[in-house]
Structures are given as structure tokens and as C-alpha cells.
């Protein structure tokens, strides 16, 4: 009998089938008993998964967090390994992977965000506001707004230029999230690189992240999870590093937008309140 194994501190990329006698783990019998007990039904038959053994998202690179260069003592060649956060897994489940296993686009995106000067640009004067033309206004992946969404975007920008808070109260399904995200993209294009804060219900934060990735060039992260995951986010996602990649630069944010929940705002208020947020968006603000 072969067993499909997931190794501790290794990603799901390295799962493999092994015979019992090939497993070098003294606690294997104990772990096997737990697996059988957990996956046995009421009549004592072992249940086998009909579809994938694990979520295929677990082998999709979500974010590249860091890079480490090692030199092979025998050949003298340098090899790069990347710290990878995987889709649908927490930051604390991140693993180091070889360069060959990582999407080059993800590596390039992380590199662009790692080093940049802090944005000192101010909000433009209200007299500088001009209504945008819908013609040729295209966002990431050639996405375009519908007529009424474009009207909403112009209205959001008008209020922003006039330093006036506002409420977007369209009915559900009309694209309030997309209007809000494209509004942030336009601020970003002006040279104000955040950080922006989006506070939303837990059930919607994954959708917020997807829309950021689909519509914008903004580096958006989800601020949620265990203390360990949040500590990793602070270490690898929060601040840019100097040219030697050794020192974090306070006030120079690597992240452009932070998506979090009401509960996280309360729990980590001591940390989040120290950030000079350039814009705040609250989803379901009536809460």
C-alpha cells in the first residue's frame, strides 16, 4: 500500500506517494491511525477522496515574499530560492522554493514593490479636477467600466478633490467594489501610492483582493489570520527595504492597499492606527 504524504515545512508541490517502509518517520504509525480514524465512516469503511486529494490552489503562487541567494560549494554557482505564499493558505504556511518552481511574473511584481521612494505627493487642489472622458479609459487586463460605473468613478474623484467624504449607495450587484477600486487606481496614477485601507466583512475580503488583482496595478494584501501570519505580513509585506535588502525603511510602504475586517481593526488597532492612511474605504459602512 502506498500513502500520499505531505511533508512538514514543505509545500504541496513536494507531496508524493510512498510505501510504508520508505517513510523515515518514527511517528508514521501514529499519524496513520489518526488519518484512518478521521476518514472512516459510521460503518467502519475508509473513505477515499473522489476528486483532488488537496485544493489545487495550494500549488498556485499567491505572492513572493522574499529571496535568498545560496552558493553551491561544489560548483560555485549561485542559486536563488523564494519565500512563497500560496493561494488559499495563510502566511504562516509559506515555504521556500527554488526559482524554477516560481512564476516569473510573480517574482517581477515582488521586485517592483520592494524598492521605491516614499510618495510625498499631495492631493491636488480642487480647481484641478476635470471630468474624465469614458473614451480610452481602460484599466488592468483591458477592463472597462459600464456607463453608470464610470459616472460613479467621476463622482468619487470629484469628492476626493474637494476633500469631501462620500457614500456610494448603489444597489447590490451594480459594482460598488469595482468603482471604489478604480477610484484608488486613479489616485495611484496621480502619484499617491497609498497606503489605502479597505475595511470589509470577512465574507467579502477575498472578492476585494480578486478585484484589485483583476482591475489595478495596486499591490493589495489581505490583513487577516493568526498572530503568526500577521507578524509575517508585517515583516515581508509592510515596508520597503534599502538597497542592501537588509534594513526596512519606516514610512516607505511596500504595500499599497490593505484589506482587512472590522474585527482585525479592533484587535490590531495599536499597529494600524500608526499608519498615515491616504484613503479609507468602508464596505457595508452601516455596521
PDB file of N, CA and C in Angstrom, residues 59-152:
ATOM      1  N   UNK A  59      -1.022  24.865  -4.738  1.00  0.00           N
ATOM      2  CA  UNK A  59       0.219  24.848  -5.528  1.00  0.00           C
ATOM      3  C   UNK A  59       0.257  26.027  -6.507  1.00  0.00           C
ATOM      4  N   UNK A  60      -0.637  27.001  -6.283  1.00  0.00           N
ATOM      5  CA  UNK A  60      -0.636  28.223  -7.084  1.00  0.00           C
ATOM      6  C   UNK A  60       0.029  29.339  -6.278  1.00  0.00           C
ATOM      7  N   UNK A  61       1.035  29.967  -6.844  1.00  0.00           N
ATOM      8  CA  UNK A  61       1.745  31.036  -6.147  1.00  0.00           C
ATOM      9  C   UNK A  61       0.831  32.251  -5.994  1.00  0.00           C
ATOM     10  N   UNK A  62       0.627  32.677  -4.758  1.00  0.00           N
ATOM     11  CA  UNK A  62      -0.139  33.887  -4.489  1.00  0.00           C
ATOM     12  C   UNK A  62       0.787  35.101  -4.491  1.00  0.00           C
ATOM     13  N   UNK A  63       1.832  35.037  -3.656  1.00  0.00           N
ATOM     14  CA  UNK A  63       2.758  36.154  -3.535  1.00  0.00           C
ATOM     15  C   UNK A  63       4.172  35.640  -3.283  1.00  0.00           C
ATOM     16  N   UNK A  64       5.147  36.368  -3.793  1.00  0.00           N
ATOM     17  CA  UNK A  64       6.552  36.108  -3.470  1.00  0.00           C
ATOM     18  C   UNK A  64       6.957  37.116  -2.403  1.00  0.00           C
ATOM     19  N   UNK A  65       7.423  36.628  -1.258  1.00  0.00           N
ATOM     20  CA  UNK A  65       7.684  37.487  -0.112  1.00  0.00           C
ATOM     21  C   UNK A  65       9.143  37.900   0.038  1.00  0.00           C
ATOM     22  N   UNK A  66      10.059  37.019  -0.335  1.00  0.00           N
ATOM     23  CA  UNK A  66      11.473  37.316  -0.116  1.00  0.00           C
ATOM     24  C   UNK A  66      12.324  36.423  -1.009  1.00  0.00           C
ATOM     25  N   UNK A  67      13.610  36.754  -1.107  1.00  0.00           N
ATOM     26  CA  UNK A  67      14.541  35.972  -1.912  1.00  0.00           C
ATOM     27  C   UNK A  67      15.793  35.688  -1.095  1.00  0.00           C
ATOM     28  N   UNK A  68      16.373  34.518  -1.297  1.00  0.00           N
ATOM     29  CA  UNK A  68      17.598  34.124  -0.611  1.00  0.00           C
ATOM     30  C   UNK A  68      18.545  33.534  -1.653  1.00  0.00           C
ATOM     31  N   UNK A  69      19.784  34.008  -1.664  1.00  0.00           N
ATOM     32  CA  UNK A  69      20.780  33.534  -2.630  1.00  0.00           C
ATOM     33  C   UNK A  69      21.763  32.611  -1.921  1.00  0.00           C
ATOM     34  N   UNK A  70      21.919  31.401  -2.454  1.00  0.00           N
ATOM     35  CA  UNK A  70      22.853  30.421  -1.898  1.00  0.00           C
ATOM     36  C   UNK A  70      23.899  30.066  -2.947  1.00  0.00           C
ATOM     37  N   UNK A  71      25.078  29.740  -2.485  1.00  0.00           N
ATOM     38  CA  UNK A  71      26.155  29.339  -3.394  1.00  0.00           C
ATOM     39  C   UNK A  71      26.453  27.859  -3.220  1.00  0.00           C
ATOM     40  N   UNK A  72      26.407  27.122  -4.318  1.00  0.00           N
ATOM     41  CA  UNK A  72      26.743  25.697  -4.299  1.00  0.00           C
ATOM     42  C   UNK A  72      28.246  25.544  -4.048  1.00  0.00           C
ATOM     43  N   UNK A  73      28.596  24.870  -2.947  1.00  0.00           N
ATOM     44  CA  UNK A  73      30.009  24.739  -2.563  1.00  0.00           C
ATOM     45  C   UNK A  73      30.816  23.936  -3.578  1.00  0.00           C
ATOM     46  N   UNK A  74      30.158  23.027  -4.276  1.00  0.00           N
ATOM     47  CA  UNK A  74      30.874  22.189  -5.239  1.00  0.00           C
ATOM     48  C   UNK A  74      31.083  22.893  -6.574  1.00  0.00           C
ATOM     49  N   UNK A  75      30.042  23.536  -7.079  1.00  0.00           N
ATOM     50  CA  UNK A  75      30.125  24.167  -8.404  1.00  0.00           C
ATOM     51  C   UNK A  75      30.449  25.659  -8.341  1.00  0.00           C
ATOM     52  N   UNK A  76      30.181  26.273  -7.185  1.00  0.00           N
ATOM     53  CA  UNK A  76      30.404  27.712  -7.057  1.00  0.00           C
ATOM     54  C   UNK A  76      29.305  28.555  -7.664  1.00  0.00           C
ATOM     55  N   UNK A  77      28.270  27.921  -8.208  1.00  0.00           N
ATOM     56  CA  UNK A  77      27.163  28.640  -8.832  1.00  0.00           C
ATOM     57  C   UNK A  77      26.175  29.126  -7.768  1.00  0.00           C
ATOM     58  N   UNK A  78      25.612  30.289  -8.030  1.00  0.00           N
ATOM     59  CA  UNK A  78      24.616  30.852  -7.119  1.00  0.00           C
ATOM     60  C   UNK A  78      23.217  30.405  -7.532  1.00  0.00           C
ATOM     61  N   UNK A  79      22.417  30.047  -6.568  1.00  0.00           N
ATOM     62  CA  UNK A  79      21.022  29.674  -6.822  1.00  0.00           C
ATOM     63  C   UNK A  79      20.117  30.536  -5.955  1.00  0.00           C
ATOM     64  N   UNK A  80      18.953  30.855  -6.501  1.00  0.00           N
ATOM     65  CA  UNK A  80      18.006  31.686  -5.752  1.00  0.00           C
ATOM     66  C   UNK A  80      16.816  30.850  -5.292  1.00  0.00           C
ATOM     67  N   UNK A  81      16.401  31.084  -4.053  1.00  0.00           N
ATOM     68  CA  UNK A  81      15.188  30.490  -3.515  1.00  0.00           C
ATOM     69  C   UNK A  81      14.266  31.622  -3.062  1.00  0.00           C
ATOM     70  N   UNK A  82      12.972  31.395  -3.233  1.00  0.00           N
ATOM     71  CA  UNK A  82      11.996  32.430  -2.922  1.00  0.00           C
ATOM     72  C   UNK A  82      11.028  31.948  -1.848  1.00  0.00           C
ATOM     73  N   UNK A  83      10.708  32.869  -0.939  1.00  0.00           N
ATOM     74  CA  UNK A  83       9.699  32.581   0.076  1.00  0.00           C
ATOM     75  C   UNK A  83       8.333  32.846  -0.545  1.00  0.00           C
ATOM     76  N   UNK A  84       7.512  31.805  -0.621  1.00  0.00           N
ATOM     77  CA  UNK A  84       6.257  31.868  -1.374  1.00  0.00           C
ATOM     78  C   UNK A  84       5.051  31.735  -0.455  1.00  0.00           C
ATOM     79  N   UNK A  85       4.099  32.668  -0.629  1.00  0.00           N
ATOM     80  CA  UNK A  85       2.782  32.495  -0.018  1.00  0.00           C
ATOM     81  C   UNK A  85       1.883  31.872  -1.073  1.00  0.00           C
ATOM     82  N   UNK A  86       1.189  30.793  -0.701  1.00  0.00           N
ATOM     83  CA  UNK A  86       0.364  30.049  -1.651  1.00  0.00           C
ATOM     84  C   UNK A  86      -1.090  30.493  -1.578  1.00  0.00           C
ATOM     85  N   UNK A  87      -1.791  30.385  -2.687  1.00  0.00           N
ATOM     86  CA  UNK A  87      -3.213  30.736  -2.738  1.00  0.00           C
ATOM     87  C   UNK A  87      -4.004  29.885  -1.744  1.00  0.00           C
ATOM     88  N   UNK A  88      -4.965  30.512  -1.079  1.00  0.00           N
ATOM     89  CA  UNK A  88      -5.877  29.850  -0.135  1.00  0.00           C
ATOM     90  C   UNK A  88      -5.178  29.305   1.105  1.00  0.00           C
ATOM     91  N   UNK A  89      -3.912  29.650   1.298  1.00  0.00           N
ATOM     92  CA  UNK A  89      -3.194  29.272   2.513  1.00  0.00           C
ATOM     93  C   UNK A  89      -2.715  30.534   3.220  1.00  0.00           C
ATOM     94  N   UNK A  90      -2.513  30.420   4.537  1.00  0.00           N
ATOM     95  CA  UNK A  90      -2.114  31.567   5.343  1.00  0.00           C
ATOM     96  C   UNK A  90      -0.633  31.892   5.150  1.00  0.00           C
ATOM     97  N   UNK A  91      -0.256  33.076   5.593  1.00  0.00           N
ATOM     98  CA  UNK A  91       1.157  33.470   5.520  1.00  0.00           C
ATOM     99  C   UNK A  91       2.043  32.494   6.274  1.00  0.00           C
ATOM    100  N   UNK A  92       1.556  31.969   7.388  1.00  0.00           N
ATOM    101  CA  UNK A  92       2.378  31.067   8.199  1.00  0.00           C
ATOM    102  C   UNK A  92       2.649  29.737   7.487  1.00  0.00           C
ATOM    103  N   UNK A  93       1.937  29.456   6.404  1.00  0.00           N
ATOM    104  CA  UNK A  93       2.170  28.242   5.613  1.00  0.00           C
ATOM    105  C   UNK A  93       3.105  28.501   4.429  1.00  0.00           C
ATOM    106  N   UNK A  94       3.726  29.670   4.390  1.00  0.00           N
ATOM    107  CA  UNK A  94       4.656  29.997   3.302  1.00  0.00           C
ATOM    108  C   UNK A  94       5.887  29.099   3.361  1.00  0.00           C
ATOM    109  N   UNK A  95       6.471  28.823   2.190  1.00  0.00           N
ATOM    110  CA  UNK A  95       7.632  27.929   2.108  1.00  0.00           C
ATOM    111  C   UNK A  95       8.674  28.494   1.151  1.00  0.00           C
ATOM    112  N   UNK A  96       9.910  28.068   1.332  1.00  0.00           N
ATOM    113  CA  UNK A  96      10.993  28.440   0.418  1.00  0.00           C
ATOM    114  C   UNK A  96      11.013  27.483  -0.762  1.00  0.00           C
ATOM    115  N   UNK A  97      11.066  28.044  -1.968  1.00  0.00           N
ATOM    116  CA  UNK A  97      11.036  27.236  -3.182  1.00  0.00           C
ATOM    117  C   UNK A  97      12.145  27.683  -4.139  1.00  0.00           C
ATOM    118  N   UNK A  98      12.553  26.764  -4.993  1.00  0.00           N
ATOM    119  CA  UNK A  98      13.577  27.092  -5.986  1.00  0.00           C
ATOM    120  C   UNK A  98      12.987  27.988  -7.069  1.00  0.00           C
ATOM    121  N   UNK A  99      13.847  28.712  -7.743  1.00  0.00           N
ATOM    122  CA  UNK A  99      13.407  29.663  -8.763  1.00  0.00           C
ATOM    123  C   UNK A  99      12.651  28.980  -9.899  1.00  0.00           C
ATOM    124  N   UNK A 100      13.001  27.754 -10.216  1.00  0.00           N
ATOM    125  CA  UNK A 100      12.366  27.034 -11.324  1.00  0.00           C
ATOM    126  C   UNK A 100      10.894  26.743 -11.061  1.00  0.00           C
ATOM    127  N   UNK A 101      10.495  26.745  -9.788  1.00  0.00           N
ATOM    128  CA  UNK A 101       9.118  26.405  -9.435  1.00  0.00           C
ATOM    129  C   UNK A 101       8.210  27.622  -9.340  1.00  0.00           C
ATOM    130  N   UNK A 102       8.750  28.814  -9.594  1.00  0.00           N
ATOM    131  CA  UNK A 102       8.002  30.042  -9.351  1.00  0.00           C
ATOM    132  C   UNK A 102       7.714  30.772 -10.659  1.00  0.00           C
ATOM    133  N   UNK A 103       6.479  31.280 -10.768  1.00  0.00           N
ATOM    134  CA  UNK A 103       6.075  32.078 -11.924  1.00  0.00           C
ATOM    135  C   UNK A 103       6.916  33.353 -11.976  1.00  0.00           C
ATOM    136  N   UNK A 104       7.591  33.579 -13.099  1.00  0.00           N
ATOM    137  CA  UNK A 104       8.475  34.737 -13.237  1.00  0.00           C
ATOM    138  C   UNK A 104       7.721  36.053 -13.071  1.00  0.00           C
ATOM    139  N   UNK A 105       6.451  36.089 -13.450  1.00  0.00           N
ATOM    140  CA  UNK A 105       5.660  37.315 -13.317  1.00  0.00           C
ATOM    141  C   UNK A 105       5.509  37.689 -11.848  1.00  0.00           C
ATOM    142  N   UNK A 106       5.308  36.685 -10.985  1.00  0.00           N
ATOM    143  CA  UNK A 106       5.184  36.936  -9.551  1.00  0.00           C
ATOM    144  C   UNK A 106       6.488  37.486  -8.982  1.00  0.00           C
ATOM    145  N   UNK A 107       7.611  36.948  -9.442  1.00  0.00           N
ATOM    146  CA  UNK A 107       8.919  37.413  -8.978  1.00  0.00           C
ATOM    147  C   UNK A 107       9.135  38.870  -9.380  1.00  0.00           C
ATOM    148  N   UNK A 108       8.796  39.209 -10.621  1.00  0.00           N
ATOM    149  CA  UNK A 108       8.980  40.570 -11.116  1.00  0.00           C
ATOM    150  C   UNK A 108       8.101  41.555 -10.353  1.00  0.00           C
ATOM    151  N   UNK A 109       6.863  41.147 -10.036  1.00  0.00           N
ATOM    152  CA  UNK A 109       5.949  42.031  -9.312  1.00  0.00           C
ATOM    153  C   UNK A 109       6.497  42.333  -7.922  1.00  0.00           C
ATOM    154  N   UNK A 110       7.000  41.299  -7.235  1.00  0.00           N
ATOM    155  CA  UNK A 110       7.559  41.489  -5.894  1.00  0.00           C
ATOM    156  C   UNK A 110       8.762  42.408  -5.948  1.00  0.00           C
ATOM    157  N   UNK A 111       9.591  42.265  -6.975  1.00  0.00           N
ATOM    158  CA  UNK A 111      10.790  43.095  -7.113  1.00  0.00           C
ATOM    159  C   UNK A 111      10.428  44.559  -7.329  1.00  0.00           C
ATOM    160  N   UNK A 112       9.369  44.809  -8.101  1.00  0.00           N
ATOM    161  CA  UNK A 112       8.954  46.191  -8.356  1.00  0.00           C
ATOM    162  C   UNK A 112       8.472  46.870  -7.082  1.00  0.00           C
ATOM    163  N   UNK A 113       7.835  46.110  -6.209  1.00  0.00           N
ATOM    164  CA  UNK A 113       7.254  46.678  -4.995  1.00  0.00           C
ATOM    165  C   UNK A 113       8.273  46.834  -3.874  1.00  0.00           C
ATOM    166  N   UNK A 114       9.377  46.086  -3.951  1.00  0.00           N
ATOM    167  CA  UNK A 114      10.307  46.036  -2.813  1.00  0.00           C
ATOM    168  C   UNK A 114      11.058  47.345  -2.623  1.00  0.00           C
ATOM    169  N   UNK A 115      11.485  47.985  -3.713  1.00  0.00           N
ATOM    170  CA  UNK A 115      12.298  49.189  -3.616  1.00  0.00           C
ATOM    171  C   UNK A 115      11.596  50.346  -4.317  1.00  0.00           C
ATOM    172  N   UNK A 116      11.232  51.374  -3.582  1.00  0.00           N
ATOM    173  CA  UNK A 116      10.672  52.582  -4.185  1.00  0.00           C
ATOM    174  C   UNK A 116      10.703  53.700  -3.149  1.00  0.00           C
ATOM    175  N   UNK A 117      10.854  54.932  -3.579  1.00  0.00           N
ATOM    176  CA  UNK A 117      10.867  56.045  -2.626  1.00  0.00           C
ATOM    177  C   UNK A 117       9.464  56.281  -2.079  1.00  0.00           C
ATOM    178  N   UNK A 118       9.364  56.802  -0.852  1.00  0.00           N
ATOM    179  CA  UNK A 118       8.033  57.104  -0.318  1.00  0.00           C
ATOM    180  C   UNK A 118       7.365  58.196  -1.135  1.00  0.00           C
ATOM    181  N   UNK A 119       6.060  58.104  -1.282  1.00  0.00           N
ATOM    182  CA  UNK A 119       5.323  59.085  -2.073  1.00  0.00           C
ATOM    183  C   UNK A 119       5.044  60.320  -1.220  1.00  0.00           C
ATOM    184  N   UNK A 120       5.557  61.463  -1.663  1.00  0.00           N
ATOM    185  CA  UNK A 120       5.344  62.718  -0.937  1.00  0.00           C
ATOM    186  C   UNK A 120       4.287  63.588  -1.623  1.00  0.00           C
ATOM    187  N   UNK A 121       3.709  63.077  -2.678  1.00  0.00           N
ATOM    188  CA  UNK A 121       2.791  63.888  -3.471  1.00  0.00           C
ATOM    189  C   UNK A 121       1.507  64.157  -2.686  1.00  0.00           C
ATOM    190  N   UNK A 122       1.025  65.381  -2.775  1.00  0.00           N
ATOM    191  CA  UNK A 122      -0.170  65.785  -2.057  1.00  0.00           C
ATOM    192  C   UNK A 122      -1.401  65.675  -2.946  1.00  0.00           C
ATOM    193  N   UNK A 123      -2.560  65.690  -2.293  1.00  0.00           N
ATOM    194  CA  UNK A 123      -3.809  65.716  -3.048  1.00  0.00           C
ATOM    195  C   UNK A 123      -3.875  67.011  -3.865  1.00  0.00           C
ATOM    196  N   UNK A 124      -4.258  66.927  -5.125  1.00  0.00           N
ATOM    197  CA  UNK A 124      -4.312  68.147  -5.947  1.00  0.00           C
ATOM    198  C   UNK A 124      -5.409  69.096  -5.472  1.00  0.00           C
ATOM    199  N   UNK A 125      -5.270  70.368  -5.829  1.00  0.00           N
ATOM    200  CA  UNK A 125      -6.261  71.373  -5.461  1.00  0.00           C
ATOM    201  C   UNK A 125      -7.576  71.070  -6.173  1.00  0.00           C
ATOM    202  N   UNK A 126      -8.677  71.458  -5.540  1.00  0.00           N
ATOM    203  CA  UNK A 126      -9.997  71.139  -6.103  1.00  0.00           C
ATOM    204  C   UNK A 126     -10.213  71.764  -7.484  1.00  0.00           C
ATOM    205  N   UNK A 127      -9.549  72.886  -7.745  1.00  0.00           N
ATOM    206  CA  UNK A 127      -9.713  73.543  -9.047  1.00  0.00           C
ATOM    207  C   UNK A 127      -9.087  72.745 -10.186  1.00  0.00           C
ATOM    208  N   UNK A 128      -8.273  71.749  -9.839  1.00  0.00           N
ATOM    209  CA  UNK A 128      -7.608  70.941 -10.862  1.00  0.00           C
ATOM    210  C   UNK A 128      -8.474  69.774 -11.327  1.00  0.00           C
ATOM    211  N   UNK A 129      -9.631  69.573 -10.678  1.00  0.00           N
ATOM    212  CA  UNK A 129     -10.479  68.440 -11.068  1.00  0.00           C
ATOM    213  C   UNK A 129     -11.072  68.673 -12.453  1.00  0.00           C
ATOM    214  N   UNK A 130     -10.998  67.651 -13.279  1.00  0.00           N
ATOM    215  CA  UNK A 130     -11.642  67.653 -14.586  1.00  0.00           C
ATOM    216  C   UNK A 130     -12.373  66.336 -14.766  1.00  0.00           C
ATOM    217  N   UNK A 131     -13.541  66.414 -15.313  1.00  0.00           N
ATOM    218  CA  UNK A 131     -14.312  65.202 -15.565  1.00  0.00           C
ATOM    219  C   UNK A 131     -13.581  64.323 -16.583  1.00  0.00           C
ATOM    220  N   UNK A 132     -13.407  63.058 -16.237  1.00  0.00           N
ATOM    221  CA  UNK A 132     -12.727  62.136 -17.147  1.00  0.00           C
ATOM    222  C   UNK A 132     -13.639  61.727 -18.287  1.00  0.00           C
ATOM    223  N   UNK A 133     -13.043  61.563 -19.441  1.00  0.00           N
ATOM    224  CA  UNK A 133     -13.785  61.052 -20.589  1.00  0.00           C
ATOM    225  C   UNK A 133     -13.780  59.526 -20.557  1.00  0.00           C
ATOM    226  N   UNK A 134     -14.917  58.945 -20.855  1.00  0.00           N
ATOM    227  CA  UNK A 134     -15.017  57.488 -20.839  1.00  0.00           C
ATOM    228  C   UNK A 134     -14.213  56.854 -21.968  1.00  0.00           C
ATOM    229  N   UNK A 135     -13.992  57.613 -23.020  1.00  0.00           N
ATOM    230  CA  UNK A 135     -13.235  57.099 -24.165  1.00  0.00           C
ATOM    231  C   UNK A 135     -11.793  56.810 -23.754  1.00  0.00           C
ATOM    232  N   UNK A 136     -11.340  55.635 -24.115  1.00  0.00           N
ATOM    233  CA  UNK A 136      -9.948  55.224 -23.893  1.00  0.00           C
ATOM    234  C   UNK A 136      -9.558  55.097 -22.419  1.00  0.00           C
ATOM    235  N   UNK A 137     -10.529  55.068 -21.517  1.00  0.00           N
ATOM    236  CA  UNK A 137     -10.219  54.830 -20.104  1.00  0.00           C
ATOM    237  C   UNK A 137     -10.303  53.329 -19.851  1.00  0.00           C
ATOM    238  N   UNK A 138      -9.147  52.703 -19.867  1.00  0.00           N
ATOM    239  CA  UNK A 138      -9.066  51.245 -19.735  1.00  0.00           C
ATOM    240  C   UNK A 138      -8.200  50.909 -18.532  1.00  0.00           C
ATOM    241  N   UNK A 139      -8.620  49.906 -17.790  1.00  0.00           N
ATOM    242  CA  UNK A 139      -7.886  49.501 -16.600  1.00  0.00           C
ATOM    243  C   UNK A 139      -7.121  48.202 -16.872  1.00  0.00           C
ATOM    244  N   UNK A 140      -6.531  47.661 -15.825  1.00  0.00           N
ATOM    245  CA  UNK A 140      -5.742  46.433 -15.943  1.00  0.00           C
ATOM    246  C   UNK A 140      -6.533  45.344 -16.671  1.00  0.00           C
ATOM    247  N   UNK A 141      -5.826  44.542 -17.471  1.00  0.00           N
ATOM    248  CA  UNK A 141      -6.440  43.433 -18.220  1.00  0.00           C
ATOM    249  C   UNK A 141      -7.523  43.905 -19.190  1.00  0.00           C
ATOM    250  N   UNK A 142      -7.400  45.158 -19.658  1.00  0.00           N
ATOM    251  CA  UNK A 142      -8.359  45.741 -20.613  1.00  0.00           C
ATOM    252  C   UNK A 142      -9.774  45.819 -20.062  1.00  0.00           C
ATOM    253  N   UNK A 143      -9.899  45.887 -18.753  1.00  0.00           N
ATOM    254  CA  UNK A 143     -11.217  46.032 -18.139  1.00  0.00           C
ATOM    255  C   UNK A 143     -11.735  47.452 -18.320  1.00  0.00           C
ATOM    256  N   UNK A 144     -13.034  47.572 -18.565  1.00  0.00           N
ATOM    257  CA  UNK A 144     -13.670  48.874 -18.723  1.00  0.00           C
ATOM    258  C   UNK A 144     -14.941  48.929 -17.892  1.00  0.00           C
ATOM    259  N   UNK A 145     -15.222  50.120 -17.375  1.00  0.00           N
ATOM    260  CA  UNK A 145     -16.417  50.322 -16.563  1.00  0.00           C
ATOM    261  C   UNK A 145     -17.649  50.491 -17.442  1.00  0.00           C
ATOM    262  N   UNK A 146     -18.796  50.127 -16.887  1.00  0.00           N
ATOM    263  CA  UNK A 146     -20.067  50.435 -17.539  1.00  0.00           C
ATOM    264  C   UNK A 146     -20.342  51.941 -17.385  1.00  0.00           C
ATOM    265  N   UNK A 147     -21.296  52.444 -18.154  1.00  0.00           N
ATOM    266  CA  UNK A 147     -21.577  53.884 -18.153  1.00  0.00           C
ATOM    267  C   UNK A 147     -21.859  54.406 -16.750  1.00  0.00           C
ATOM    268  N   UNK A 148     -22.759  53.731 -16.024  1.00  0.00           N
ATOM    269  CA  UNK A 148     -23.150  54.220 -14.699  1.00  0.00           C
ATOM    270  C   UNK A 148     -22.012  54.063 -13.690  1.00  0.00           C
ATOM    271  N   UNK A 149     -21.145  53.050 -13.893  1.00  0.00           N
ATOM    272  CA  UNK A 149     -19.987  52.892 -13.019  1.00  0.00           C
ATOM    273  C   UNK A 149     -18.974  54.003 -13.261  1.00  0.00           C
ATOM    274  N   UNK A 150     -18.826  54.389 -14.521  1.00  0.00           N
ATOM    275  CA  UNK A 150     -17.911  55.483 -14.853  1.00  0.00           C
ATOM    276  C   UNK A 150     -18.409  56.792 -14.261  1.00  0.00           C
ATOM    277  N   UNK A 151     -19.727  56.959 -14.255  1.00  0.00           N
ATOM    278  CA  UNK A 151     -20.319  58.143 -13.622  1.00  0.00           C
ATOM    279  C   UNK A 151     -19.991  58.154 -12.131  1.00  0.00           C
ATOM    280  N   UNK A 152     -20.089  56.973 -11.500  1.00  0.00           N
ATOM    281  CA  UNK A 152     -19.754  56.861 -10.080  1.00  0.00           C
ATOM    282  C   UNK A 152     -18.290  57.164  -9.814  1.00  0.00           C
TER     283      UNK A 152
END
